Short mmCIF file of C-alpha atoms in Angstrom, two decimals:
data_model
loop_
_atom_site.label_atom_id
_atom_site.label_comp_id
_atom_site.label_asym_id
_atom_site.label_seq_id
_atom_site.Cartn_x
_atom_site.Cartn_y
_atom_site.Cartn_z
CA MET A 1 0.06 -0.09 0.14
CA THR A 2 1.27 3.38 -0.82
CA ALA A 3 2.16 5.73 2.06
CA ALA A 4 0.12 8.96 2.12
CA SER A 5 1.90 11.51 -0.05
CA HIS A 6 0.07 14.62 0.82
CA THR A 7 0.40 17.68 2.77
CA GLU A 8 -2.33 19.71 4.63
CA VAL A 9 -2.46 23.31 3.78
CA THR A 10 -3.58 26.15 6.08
CA SER A 11 -6.33 28.38 4.82
CA GLN A 12 -5.25 31.43 3.17
CA ARG A 13 -7.45 33.81 4.73
CA THR A 14 -9.13 34.20 8.11
CA PRO A 15 -12.98 34.01 7.23
CA ASN A 16 -15.01 36.89 8.62
CA GLN A 17 -18.05 35.33 10.25
CA SER A 18 -19.06 38.41 12.19
CA ASN A 19 -22.76 39.33 12.36
CA GLU A 20 -22.25 42.41 10.24
CA GLY A 21 -21.45 42.98 6.64
CA PRO A 22 -23.09 41.84 3.46
CA LEU A 23 -23.64 38.25 2.32
CA ALA A 24 -24.11 36.41 -0.68
CA LEU A 25 -26.58 33.52 -1.77
CA GLY A 26 -25.13 31.10 -4.10
CA ILE A 27 -27.40 28.75 -6.09
CA ASP A 28 -25.87 25.58 -7.52
CA LEU A 29 -28.24 23.86 -9.71
CA GLY A 30 -26.95 20.30 -10.79
CA THR A 31 -28.60 17.50 -12.75
CA SER A 32 -29.14 15.69 -9.49
CA GLY A 33 -30.41 18.49 -7.22
CA ALA A 34 -30.24 22.13 -6.08
CA LYS A 35 -27.63 23.26 -3.50
CA VAL A 36 -27.91 26.57 -1.92
CA GLY A 37 -25.41 28.36 0.31
CA VAL A 38 -25.11 31.61 2.31
CA PHE A 39 -21.56 33.01 2.09
CA THR A 40 -19.64 35.87 3.69
CA ILE A 41 -17.60 38.34 1.62
CA ASP A 42 -14.48 35.95 2.64
CA GLY A 43 -16.00 32.82 1.05
CA ALA A 44 -17.12 31.52 4.47
CA LEU A 45 -20.10 29.25 4.49
CA LEU A 46 -22.65 30.18 7.01
CA GLY A 47 -25.52 27.89 6.05
CA SER A 48 -26.46 25.36 3.30
CA GLY A 49 -29.50 23.39 1.94
CA TYR A 50 -29.83 20.76 -0.59
CA ARG A 51 -32.94 19.05 -2.42
CA PRO A 52 -32.65 16.30 -4.99
CA VAL A 53 -34.30 16.79 -8.49
CA SER A 54 -35.11 13.73 -10.54
CA THR A 55 -34.73 13.15 -14.22
CA ILE A 56 -37.82 11.40 -16.10
CA ARG A 57 -37.02 8.86 -19.01
CA SER A 58 -39.81 7.82 -20.98
CA GLY A 59 -38.00 6.12 -23.79
CA GLY A 60 -37.18 7.52 -27.33
CA GLY A 61 -34.00 9.31 -26.06
CA SER A 62 -36.20 11.56 -23.71
CA ALA A 63 -34.50 12.86 -20.50
CA GLU A 64 -36.71 15.52 -18.97
CA GLN A 65 -36.97 17.37 -15.53
CA ASP A 66 -40.08 19.30 -14.18
CA PRO A 67 -39.01 22.85 -13.98
CA GLN A 68 -41.50 23.62 -11.30
CA LEU A 69 -40.25 21.00 -9.15
CA VAL A 70 -36.76 22.36 -9.82
CA TRP A 71 -37.92 25.79 -8.65
CA GLN A 72 -39.50 24.25 -5.60
CA ALA A 73 -36.21 22.29 -4.67
CA ILE A 74 -34.40 25.86 -5.01
CA ILE A 75 -37.10 27.39 -2.74
CA ASP A 76 -36.76 24.52 -0.09
CA ALA A 77 -32.93 24.62 -0.24
CA THR A 78 -32.77 28.29 0.10
CA ALA A 79 -34.97 28.05 3.03
CA ASP A 80 -32.76 25.48 4.62
CA ALA A 81 -29.62 27.39 4.01
CA ILE A 82 -31.14 30.73 5.56
CA THR A 83 -32.22 28.68 8.63
CA ASP A 84 -28.92 27.19 8.85
CA ALA A 85 -27.16 30.54 8.72
CA GLY A 86 -29.21 32.05 11.29
CA GLY A 87 -32.56 32.84 9.94
CA SER A 88 -33.94 36.32 9.05
CA ALA A 89 -31.05 38.00 10.56
CA ALA A 90 -28.85 36.52 7.94
CA ALA A 91 -31.30 36.78 5.25
CA HIS A 92 -31.76 40.51 5.51
CA ARG A 93 -27.92 40.85 5.00
CA ILE A 94 -27.97 39.05 1.65
CA ALA A 95 -26.79 41.74 -0.91
CA VAL A 96 -26.41 39.64 -3.97
CA VAL A 97 -27.47 36.39 -5.64
CA GLY A 98 -25.17 34.22 -7.86
CA VAL A 99 -26.18 31.27 -9.85
CA ASP A 100 -24.74 28.43 -11.77
CA SER A 101 -26.35 25.30 -13.23
CA GLN A 102 -25.80 22.32 -15.63
CA TYR A 103 -26.22 23.37 -19.24
CA SER A 104 -26.99 22.14 -22.80
CA SER A 105 -30.44 21.99 -21.19
CA ILE A 106 -33.52 24.09 -22.20
CA VAL A 107 -36.56 25.39 -20.26
CA PRO A 108 -39.47 26.91 -22.21
CA ILE A 109 -40.68 29.85 -20.12
CA ALA A 110 -43.52 32.57 -20.16
CA ALA A 111 -42.70 36.30 -20.02
CA ASP A 112 -42.72 36.16 -16.18
CA GLY A 113 -40.14 33.28 -16.19
CA THR A 114 -42.71 30.46 -15.45
CA PRO A 115 -42.26 27.34 -17.30
CA THR A 116 -44.65 26.45 -20.23
CA GLY A 117 -43.13 22.86 -20.69
CA PRO A 118 -40.54 20.45 -19.30
CA MET A 119 -36.90 21.04 -19.02
CA ILE A 120 -35.22 19.05 -21.87
CA THR A 121 -31.78 18.01 -20.27
CA TRP A 122 -28.42 17.64 -21.72
CA MET A 123 -28.97 13.81 -21.91
CA ASP A 124 -31.97 14.21 -24.20
CA SER A 125 -31.37 13.23 -27.90
CA ARG A 126 -34.82 13.74 -29.60
CA GLY A 127 -33.61 16.76 -31.25
CA ALA A 128 -31.01 14.97 -33.21
CA THR A 129 -32.85 14.66 -36.56
CA HIS A 130 -33.40 18.29 -36.56
CA ASN A 131 -29.72 19.11 -36.28
CA LYS A 132 -29.06 16.72 -38.98
CA ALA A 133 -31.45 18.30 -41.33
CA ILE A 134 -29.55 21.46 -41.09
CA TYR A 135 -26.69 19.98 -42.87
CA GLU A 136 -28.97 18.59 -45.66
CA ARG A 137 -30.36 22.05 -46.48
CA GLU A 138 -27.46 24.18 -45.81
CA PRO A 139 -24.14 23.00 -47.53
CA GLU A 140 -22.18 25.61 -45.75
CA ALA A 141 -23.47 24.96 -42.17
CA PHE A 142 -20.44 22.96 -41.10
CA MET A 143 -17.62 25.26 -41.79
CA THR A 144 -19.77 28.39 -40.84
CA TRP A 145 -20.43 27.06 -37.49
CA LEU A 146 -16.83 26.18 -37.00
CA ASP A 147 -15.68 29.64 -37.86
CA VAL A 148 -18.42 31.76 -36.20
CA HIS A 149 -19.13 29.69 -33.20
CA GLY A 150 -16.70 26.81 -32.59
CA ILE A 151 -19.11 24.00 -32.11
CA ILE A 152 -21.42 22.51 -34.83
CA PRO A 153 -24.98 21.44 -34.34
CA LEU A 154 -24.28 17.98 -32.81
CA PRO A 155 -25.84 14.87 -34.65
CA SER A 156 -26.26 13.22 -31.30
CA GLY A 157 -28.87 16.19 -30.38
CA ALA A 158 -26.86 16.86 -27.20
CA ASP A 159 -27.10 20.63 -27.34
CA SER A 160 -29.44 23.25 -26.72
CA LEU A 161 -30.24 24.22 -30.12
CA ALA A 162 -31.49 20.59 -30.84
CA HIS A 163 -33.77 20.79 -27.68
CA ILE A 164 -35.24 23.93 -28.89
CA LEU A 165 -35.96 22.69 -32.46
CA HIS A 166 -37.46 19.44 -30.71
CA LEU A 167 -39.94 21.62 -28.89
CA GLN A 168 -40.46 23.84 -31.86
CA HIS A 169 -41.15 21.09 -34.36
CA ASP A 170 -42.43 18.24 -32.50
CA ARG A 171 -44.36 19.89 -29.61
CA PRO A 172 -45.91 22.80 -31.21
CA GLU A 173 -48.49 23.13 -28.37
CA ILE A 174 -45.53 24.04 -26.10
CA HIS A 175 -43.81 26.31 -28.59
CA GLN A 176 -46.91 28.48 -29.01
CA ARG A 177 -47.31 29.20 -25.33
CA THR A 178 -43.58 29.78 -24.94
CA THR A 179 -42.07 33.46 -24.98
CA ALA A 180 -38.48 32.22 -24.60
CA TYR A 181 -36.26 29.29 -24.31
CA VAL A 182 -33.52 29.52 -21.81
CA GLU A 183 -30.85 27.48 -20.11
CA PRO A 184 -31.38 26.37 -16.23
CA MET A 185 -29.21 29.25 -14.90
CA ASP A 186 -31.32 31.74 -16.70
CA TYR A 187 -34.60 30.04 -15.92
CA VAL A 188 -33.42 30.62 -11.95
CA THR A 189 -32.75 34.34 -12.58
CA ALA A 190 -35.92 34.80 -14.64
CA ARG A 191 -37.92 33.22 -11.64
CA LEU A 192 -36.12 35.24 -9.11
CA THR A 193 -36.57 38.65 -11.00
CA GLY A 194 -39.29 38.32 -13.48
CA ARG A 195 -36.81 39.43 -16.23
CA VAL A 196 -35.91 36.85 -19.13
CA THR A 197 -32.25 37.28 -20.19
CA ALA A 198 -29.14 35.28 -21.28
CA THR A 199 -25.62 36.02 -21.87
CA VAL A 200 -22.80 34.78 -24.32
CA CYS A 201 -21.72 32.49 -21.40
CA SER A 202 -25.13 31.10 -20.71
CA SER A 203 -26.21 30.69 -24.10
CA PHE A 204 -22.99 29.18 -25.46
CA MET A 205 -24.81 25.72 -26.24
CA PHE A 206 -27.49 27.49 -28.10
CA LEU A 207 -24.87 27.37 -30.91
CA LEU A 208 -26.11 30.89 -32.21
CA THR A 209 -23.60 33.35 -30.90
CA ASP A 210 -20.40 34.76 -32.61
CA ASN A 211 -17.80 33.60 -30.27
CA ARG A 212 -15.01 35.38 -32.25
CA MET A 213 -16.07 38.69 -30.62
CA LEU A 214 -17.19 37.88 -27.06
CA THR A 215 -18.36 41.57 -26.75
CA THR A 216 -20.99 40.97 -29.43
CA LEU A 217 -24.28 40.95 -27.35
CA GLY A 218 -26.64 39.37 -30.06
CA TRP A 219 -27.53 36.45 -32.11
CA HIS A 220 -25.55 35.75 -35.17
CA PRO A 221 -28.04 36.23 -38.20
CA ASP A 222 -26.49 33.60 -40.48
CA LEU A 223 -26.44 30.92 -37.62
CA VAL A 224 -30.00 31.80 -36.75
CA ARG A 225 -31.22 31.71 -40.30
CA MET A 226 -29.33 28.25 -41.14
CA SER A 227 -30.70 26.80 -37.90
CA GLY A 228 -34.24 27.34 -38.91
CA ILE A 229 -35.01 28.30 -35.36
CA ASP A 230 -37.86 30.78 -34.40
CA ALA A 231 -35.77 33.98 -33.38
CA SER A 232 -38.95 35.32 -31.71
CA ARG A 233 -38.32 32.90 -28.89
CA LEU A 234 -34.83 33.68 -28.29
CA PRO A 235 -34.10 35.51 -25.06
CA THR A 236 -32.39 39.08 -24.89
CA ILE A 237 -28.50 38.83 -24.34
CA ILE A 238 -27.08 41.19 -21.82
CA SER A 239 -23.66 41.58 -20.28
CA ILE A 240 -22.70 39.19 -17.65
CA ASN A 241 -21.72 42.15 -15.55
CA GLU A 242 -25.11 43.71 -15.95
CA PRO A 243 -27.72 43.04 -12.85
CA VAL A 244 -30.56 41.06 -14.02
CA GLY A 245 -32.60 42.70 -11.29
CA THR A 246 -33.58 42.77 -7.75
CA ILE A 247 -35.62 40.11 -6.13
CA ALA A 248 -39.49 40.36 -7.36
CA PRO A 249 -41.83 41.07 -4.50
CA GLY A 250 -43.59 37.81 -4.35
CA VAL A 251 -40.39 35.92 -4.75
CA ALA A 252 -38.66 37.87 -1.87
CA GLU A 253 -41.57 37.05 0.29
CA THR A 254 -41.45 33.38 -0.44
CA LEU A 255 -37.72 33.05 -0.02
CA GLY A 256 -37.55 35.40 2.80
CA LEU A 257 -34.94 37.50 1.08
CA PRO A 258 -34.80 41.35 0.90
CA ARG A 259 -36.23 42.89 -2.17
CA THR A 260 -32.96 44.86 -2.52
CA ALA A 261 -30.92 41.75 -3.09
CA VAL A 262 -29.37 42.11 -6.64
CA VAL A 263 -29.46 38.94 -8.96
CA TYR A 264 -26.57 38.67 -11.53
CA PRO A 265 -26.57 36.56 -14.59
CA GLY A 266 -25.65 33.03 -14.03
CA VAL A 267 -22.96 30.85 -15.73
CA ASN A 268 -22.64 27.07 -16.37
CA ASP A 269 -21.01 24.76 -14.18
CA THR A 270 -17.97 24.39 -16.27
CA GLN A 271 -17.36 28.07 -16.27
CA VAL A 272 -18.04 28.43 -12.49
CA GLY A 273 -15.65 25.48 -12.04
CA GLY A 274 -13.01 27.63 -13.78
CA VAL A 275 -13.82 30.45 -11.15
CA ALA A 276 -13.57 27.89 -8.24
CA THR A 277 -10.23 26.26 -9.30
CA GLY A 278 -8.53 29.68 -10.14
CA SER A 279 -7.67 28.18 -13.52
CA LEU A 280 -8.97 31.18 -15.43
CA ALA A 281 -6.84 33.65 -13.45
CA VAL A 282 -4.32 35.75 -15.54
CA GLY A 283 -1.06 33.65 -15.78
CA ALA A 284 -2.43 30.59 -14.10
CA ARG A 285 -0.19 27.51 -14.95
CA HIS A 286 -2.44 24.97 -13.66
CA ALA A 287 -5.72 23.30 -14.93
CA GLY A 288 -8.96 22.77 -12.89
CA ILE A 289 -10.91 19.51 -12.58
CA SER A 290 -14.41 18.99 -11.68
CA ILE A 291 -15.61 15.68 -10.62
CA GLY A 292 -19.26 15.65 -10.23
CA THR A 293 -21.79 13.54 -12.54
CA THR A 294 -19.17 14.05 -15.15
CA SER A 295 -15.55 14.71 -15.11
CA VAL A 296 -14.57 18.09 -16.86
CA LEU A 297 -11.13 19.54 -17.43
CA ILE A 298 -10.89 23.34 -17.36
CA ALA A 299 -8.04 25.78 -18.22
CA GLY A 300 -7.58 29.29 -19.44
CA LEU A 301 -7.01 29.50 -23.05
CA GLY A 302 -6.93 33.16 -24.30
CA ARG A 303 -8.28 32.55 -27.90
CA LYS A 304 -11.05 30.72 -29.81
CA ASP A 305 -9.85 27.43 -31.03
CA LEU A 306 -10.78 23.77 -31.49
CA ASP A 307 -9.42 20.49 -31.68
CA VAL A 308 -11.83 18.32 -33.34
CA ASP A 309 -9.87 15.20 -33.21
CA HIS A 310 -9.75 15.36 -29.30
CA GLN A 311 -13.10 17.03 -28.84
CA LEU A 312 -11.55 20.26 -27.11
CA VAL A 313 -13.33 23.38 -27.69
CA SER A 314 -13.10 26.98 -26.40
CA MET A 315 -15.98 28.38 -24.55
CA PRO A 316 -16.45 32.07 -23.46
CA ASP A 317 -15.35 32.52 -19.82
CA PRO A 318 -16.98 34.73 -17.10
CA PHE A 319 -14.12 37.18 -17.27
CA GLY A 320 -14.52 38.08 -20.79
CA ASP A 321 -12.01 35.54 -22.47
CA HIS A 322 -11.96 32.07 -23.88
CA MET A 323 -11.52 29.00 -21.75
CA LEU A 324 -10.88 25.19 -22.59
CA MET A 325 -14.00 23.16 -21.92
CA ALA A 326 -13.18 19.25 -22.09
CA GLU A 327 -15.98 16.89 -21.14
CA ASN A 328 -14.27 13.80 -20.13
CA GLY A 329 -17.44 11.69 -19.60
CA ASN A 330 -18.81 9.79 -16.60
CA GLY A 331 -17.16 10.88 -13.37
CA GLY A 332 -19.07 10.38 -9.94
CA LYS A 333 -21.89 8.95 -12.02
CA ALA A 334 -19.73 5.87 -12.74
CA LEU A 335 -18.83 5.14 -9.26
CA ASP A 336 -22.45 5.71 -8.17
CA TYR A 337 -23.48 3.11 -10.79
CA VAL A 338 -20.98 0.63 -9.56
CA VAL A 339 -21.87 0.99 -5.93
CA ASN A 340 -25.56 1.14 -6.08
CA GLN A 341 -26.56 -0.84 -9.13
CA LEU A 342 -23.81 -3.55 -8.99
CA LEU A 343 -22.43 -4.00 -5.51
CA LEU A 344 -25.09 -2.75 -3.31
CA ALA A 345 -28.22 -3.00 -5.43
CA ASP A 346 -32.03 -3.11 -4.55
CA ASP A 347 -33.50 -5.79 -6.99
CA SER A 348 -34.76 -9.27 -7.17
CA LEU A 349 -31.99 -10.66 -5.58
CA GLY A 350 -32.56 -8.49 -2.39
CA ASN A 351 -32.25 -5.06 -0.96
CA HIS A 352 -28.46 -4.45 -0.32
CA ARG A 353 -28.78 -0.81 -0.26
CA ASP A 354 -26.52 0.95 2.41
CA PRO A 355 -27.27 4.70 2.77
CA ASN A 356 -23.89 5.08 4.53
CA VAL A 357 -21.79 3.53 1.92
CA TYR A 358 -20.01 6.69 0.74
CA ASP A 359 -19.05 7.65 4.44
CA ARG A 360 -16.79 4.34 4.16
CA LEU A 361 -15.41 5.21 0.78
CA ASP A 362 -12.11 6.24 1.85
CA ALA A 363 -11.57 3.29 4.23
CA THR A 364 -12.63 0.97 1.16
CA ILE A 365 -10.11 2.31 -1.12
CA LEU A 366 -7.28 2.18 1.45
CA SER A 367 -8.06 -1.42 2.09
CA THR A 368 -6.88 -2.27 -1.38
CA THR A 369 -3.62 -1.90 -3.12
CA PRO A 370 -2.64 0.34 -6.24
CA GLY A 371 -3.79 -1.33 -9.48
CA ALA A 372 -6.86 -2.94 -7.69
CA ASN A 373 -5.46 -6.34 -7.71
CA GLY A 374 -5.19 -6.23 -11.63
CA VAL A 375 -8.71 -5.27 -12.32
CA LEU A 376 -9.13 -2.26 -14.92
CA PHE A 377 -12.30 -0.30 -15.21
CA LEU A 378 -13.42 1.26 -18.33
CA PRO A 379 -15.75 4.28 -17.31
CA TRP A 380 -17.38 4.80 -20.83
CA LEU A 381 -20.89 3.73 -19.50
CA GLY A 382 -22.81 6.25 -21.37
CA GLY A 383 -20.28 6.80 -24.41
CA ALA A 384 -16.85 8.27 -24.71
CA MET A 385 -16.02 11.85 -24.81
CA ALA A 386 -12.93 14.00 -24.85
CA PRO A 387 -10.25 12.93 -25.83
CA VAL A 388 -12.13 10.70 -28.19
CA ASP A 389 -15.84 10.87 -29.05
CA ASP A 390 -18.09 7.82 -29.49
CA PRO A 391 -21.50 7.88 -28.06
CA LEU A 392 -21.85 4.16 -28.71
CA MET A 393 -18.81 3.13 -26.67
CA ARG A 394 -19.43 1.29 -23.37
CA GLY A 395 -17.39 0.34 -20.50
CA GLY A 396 -16.97 -2.40 -17.89
CA PHE A 397 -14.50 -4.27 -15.93
CA LEU A 398 -11.25 -6.03 -17.21
CA GLY A 399 -8.89 -8.37 -15.54
CA VAL A 400 -11.53 -9.66 -12.72
CA SER A 401 -10.15 -12.82 -11.24
CA LEU A 402 -11.60 -14.88 -8.39
CA ALA A 403 -9.42 -13.16 -6.11
CA ALA A 404 -10.99 -9.72 -6.87
CA THR A 405 -12.95 -8.25 -3.96
CA ARG A 406 -15.88 -5.66 -4.04
CA ALA A 407 -13.21 -3.27 -2.58
CA ASP A 408 -11.04 -3.89 -5.66
CA LEU A 409 -14.03 -3.16 -7.99
CA VAL A 410 -14.40 0.14 -5.90
CA ARG A 411 -10.80 1.01 -6.30
CA ALA A 412 -10.56 0.07 -9.95
CA THR A 413 -13.68 2.39 -10.73
CA VAL A 414 -11.80 5.42 -9.12
CA GLU A 415 -8.58 4.56 -10.92
CA GLY A 416 -10.31 4.15 -14.22
CA ILE A 417 -12.06 7.59 -13.87
CA ALA A 418 -8.37 8.85 -13.13
CA HIS A 419 -7.06 7.04 -16.15
CA ASN A 420 -9.56 8.61 -18.32
CA LEU A 421 -8.55 12.06 -17.18
CA ARG A 422 -4.82 11.12 -17.79
CA TRP A 423 -5.76 10.35 -21.31
CA LEU A 424 -7.09 13.69 -21.70
CA LEU A 425 -4.26 15.70 -20.09
CA GLY A 426 -1.80 15.36 -22.95
CA PRO A 427 -3.95 16.75 -25.78
CA ALA A 428 -5.29 19.44 -23.36
CA GLU A 429 -1.74 20.68 -22.56
CA THR A 430 -1.06 20.54 -26.38
CA PHE A 431 -4.27 22.56 -27.01
CA CYS A 432 -3.47 25.10 -24.18
CA ARG A 433 0.35 25.29 -25.26
CA ARG A 434 1.59 24.77 -21.77
CA VAL A 435 2.25 21.92 -19.35
CA PHE A 436 0.13 22.15 -16.23
CA ASP A 437 2.31 22.12 -13.12
CA HIS A 438 -0.54 20.92 -10.97
CA VAL A 439 -4.29 20.57 -10.94
CA VAL A 440 -7.02 22.02 -8.56
CA VAL A 441 -9.85 19.48 -8.02
CA GLY A 442 -13.29 20.38 -6.91
CA GLY A 443 -16.68 18.76 -7.03
CA GLY A 444 -18.02 15.83 -4.89
CA GLY A 445 -15.22 13.48 -5.97
CA ALA A 446 -12.76 15.85 -4.51
CA ARG A 447 -14.17 15.25 -0.89
CA SER A 448 -12.21 11.89 -0.77
CA ALA A 449 -8.40 12.42 0.17
CA PRO A 450 -7.76 8.69 -1.08
CA TRP A 451 -9.39 9.64 -4.42
CA CYS A 452 -7.27 12.72 -4.73
CA GLN A 453 -4.11 10.63 -4.29
CA ILE A 454 -5.27 8.38 -6.83
CA LEU A 455 -5.67 11.15 -9.26
CA ALA A 456 -1.99 12.52 -8.33
CA ASP A 457 -0.57 8.95 -8.89
CA VAL A 458 -2.37 8.10 -12.11
CA MET A 459 -1.98 11.46 -13.62
CA ASP A 460 1.50 11.94 -12.48
CA ARG A 461 0.69 15.38 -11.37
CA PRO A 462 0.41 17.19 -8.15
CA VAL A 463 -3.28 17.60 -7.13
CA HIS A 464 -4.48 20.30 -4.99
CA GLN A 465 -7.85 19.63 -3.23
CA LEU A 466 -10.24 22.36 -2.63
CA ALA A 467 -11.56 23.13 0.86
CA ASP A 468 -15.17 22.17 1.20
CA PRO A 469 -15.48 21.00 -2.67
CA ALA A 470 -19.01 20.00 -2.44
CA HIS A 471 -19.87 23.81 -2.03
CA ALA A 472 -17.07 25.05 -4.53
CA ASN A 473 -19.47 25.88 -7.18
CA GLY A 474 -22.05 27.72 -5.13
CA ARG A 475 -19.24 29.54 -3.25
CA ALA A 476 -17.63 30.67 -6.68
CA ALA A 477 -20.99 31.64 -7.96
CA ALA A 478 -21.59 33.79 -4.86
CA LEU A 479 -18.04 35.31 -4.80
CA PHE A 480 -18.36 36.27 -8.55
CA ALA A 481 -21.85 38.03 -7.88
CA LEU A 482 -19.97 39.95 -4.95
CA ALA A 483 -17.13 40.82 -7.34
CA ARG A 484 -19.45 42.09 -10.04
CA HIS A 485 -21.24 44.09 -7.30
CA ASP A 486 -17.97 45.75 -6.28
CA LEU A 487 -18.12 44.32 -2.63
CA ILE A 488 -14.76 42.35 -3.47
CA ASP A 489 -12.18 42.48 -6.09
CA VAL A 490 -11.94 39.85 -8.72
CA ALA A 491 -8.55 39.07 -7.39
CA ASP A 492 -9.92 38.18 -3.98
CA ILE A 493 -11.99 35.38 -5.36
CA ASP A 494 -8.99 32.98 -5.72
CA SER A 495 -7.83 33.83 -2.13
CA CYS A 496 -11.20 32.77 -0.85
CA MET A 497 -11.24 29.60 -2.79
CA THR A 498 -8.72 27.75 -0.20
CA ILE A 499 -6.78 24.74 -0.76
CA ALA A 500 -7.24 22.08 1.87
CA ALA A 501 -4.51 19.58 0.92
CA GLU A 502 -1.81 19.01 -1.75
CA PHE A 503 -1.26 15.33 -3.09
CA HIS A 504 2.00 14.35 -4.88
CA PRO A 505 2.61 11.44 -7.14
CA ALA A 506 4.12 8.42 -5.27
CA GLU A 507 7.23 7.09 -6.73
CA ASP A 508 6.62 3.48 -5.76
CA VAL A 509 3.57 3.39 -7.94
CA ARG A 510 4.53 5.44 -10.98
CA SER A 511 5.66 2.58 -13.10
CA ARG A 512 2.69 0.37 -12.15
CA TYR A 513 0.35 3.02 -13.15
CA HIS A 514 2.21 4.05 -16.30
CA ASP A 515 1.93 0.30 -17.47
CA MET A 516 -1.69 0.23 -16.52
CA HIS A 517 -2.59 3.44 -18.43
CA ALA A 518 -0.97 2.01 -21.70
CA GLN A 519 -3.55 -1.05 -21.39
CA PHE A 520 -6.40 1.43 -20.68
CA VAL A 521 -5.77 3.15 -23.77
CA ALA A 522 -5.23 -0.09 -25.83
CA SER A 523 -8.59 -1.45 -24.13
CA TYR A 524 -10.43 1.38 -25.93
CA THR A 525 -9.17 0.50 -29.39
CA ALA A 526 -9.66 -3.38 -28.50
CA THR A 527 -13.17 -3.15 -27.12
CA GLN A 528 -14.65 -0.49 -29.31
CA PRO A 529 -15.69 -2.85 -32.06
CA ILE A 530 -17.23 -5.27 -29.58
CA ALA A 531 -19.33 -2.23 -27.88
CA HIS A 532 -20.67 -1.30 -31.45
CA ALA A 533 -21.30 -4.79 -32.27
CA LEU A 534 -23.31 -5.31 -29.11
CA ARG A 535 -25.26 -2.15 -29.64
CA ALA A 536 -26.07 -3.10 -33.11
CA SER A 537 -27.24 -6.56 -31.99
CA GLY A 538 -29.30 -4.93 -29.30
CA ARG A 539 -31.22 -2.66 -31.70
CA GLU A 540 -31.87 -5.61 -34.01
CA ARG A 541 -33.27 -7.57 -31.27
CA LEU A 542 -35.52 -4.53 -30.27
CA LYS A 543 -36.57 -4.26 -33.91
CA GLY A 544 -37.59 -8.10 -33.90
#
């Protein structure tokens, strides 16, 4: 077993948790739920709340959420956070509200921000045929989208444009009663203020903005025309630094917030991850990694660019420049599947569920040895993403012997997620034209010190663990709102996002993980034809 190879880091600033001064509300809306926090101007968490949100899959590629239930989750989580922070005394000090959310998801809304239909999430593929139709009628579409925006309308339908076209063409009754289509973060700000807006950051996956000039606040006419979208349903684009508004009277009463609290435009969870990890700061030499439902690698870029071969794209960042966005695929979702659907499932074989299993995750990982007893996990349970792109790819375990234990399978899963990130690291460094001297890790996966050590060992890079990583996105959203309200400087955000510990690669496992990584990459090439054949066979059986 590898000896611990990490250093505890003292907080960079002393939090100001006095009963005076302004506070910020940070709303972090993920695919699985709404997390809300009350933060001081130093980034200290005074109170938090969480409410889960379910996804409805009814076949045919659908993946929807009920936006009214999403809003109710935010209301309930906000109430919990305010109570936890001290009740009305804390609520009346809230000066600003910052929001981040999942993206590539669309909510159809009325003029007052209330929903007119379901949220079509990033997992929904029903708009694929409408995206493909663009290329059939517009010969110049492919190159125009690459040049102007940077991402083409995806044949998979996994973008906001496809979701809008699905509602427009396949569900006309929803389209007719809809004033605007917005991403989840803009849905939240619309519900809070009654004003419907978007920004070049929040609307990125509409695929309708000119990302060559990020100061252009509007929709690109050629992209709108070629897409066939109803432009009257597009929201007004404002500057990310312009307040959306103050809390609407009825909402203020419901949430217990002061009507003077200013709501700032929201950002997506990748963009706020860049804020949280400090990887977008001027001169930053490190990358950020967020391990939540998916794993995402983030870094400052400084230019609009694209690497089609490795699925690396530039995205507008919250500070007015471009950033690297590299979706690596299943992260925490893969571990959740293995633990709750394979090892501790509730099914016809019996109920083996353990609500406290993640409390013992660290001990489980540490009970095994690096290399997981020869077991290799392939994390492509929902398809492969950067540095390769194959939605038909599937994963699983290789090298399982009679000696393999459940703990080995858990460790192998965590190692497999790390191997996938290591595979992405090289192309990302080439794309960013620099070697990352370390990575800063946030998200739910960063709560585990052994997981952080595995990341350092497998990726062969120092890993810095954000303090309180589960609230990193909400904290960053709150601090970014405070900075736009001139209550703190932008430079103060990094010092408020403190590092809890640093993990360094262990020399005694370097060669072992190097060899295993070569087999991890080789396994993709070797098993890809099998995955495709099994998928094709499954489709044929369904047709029969």
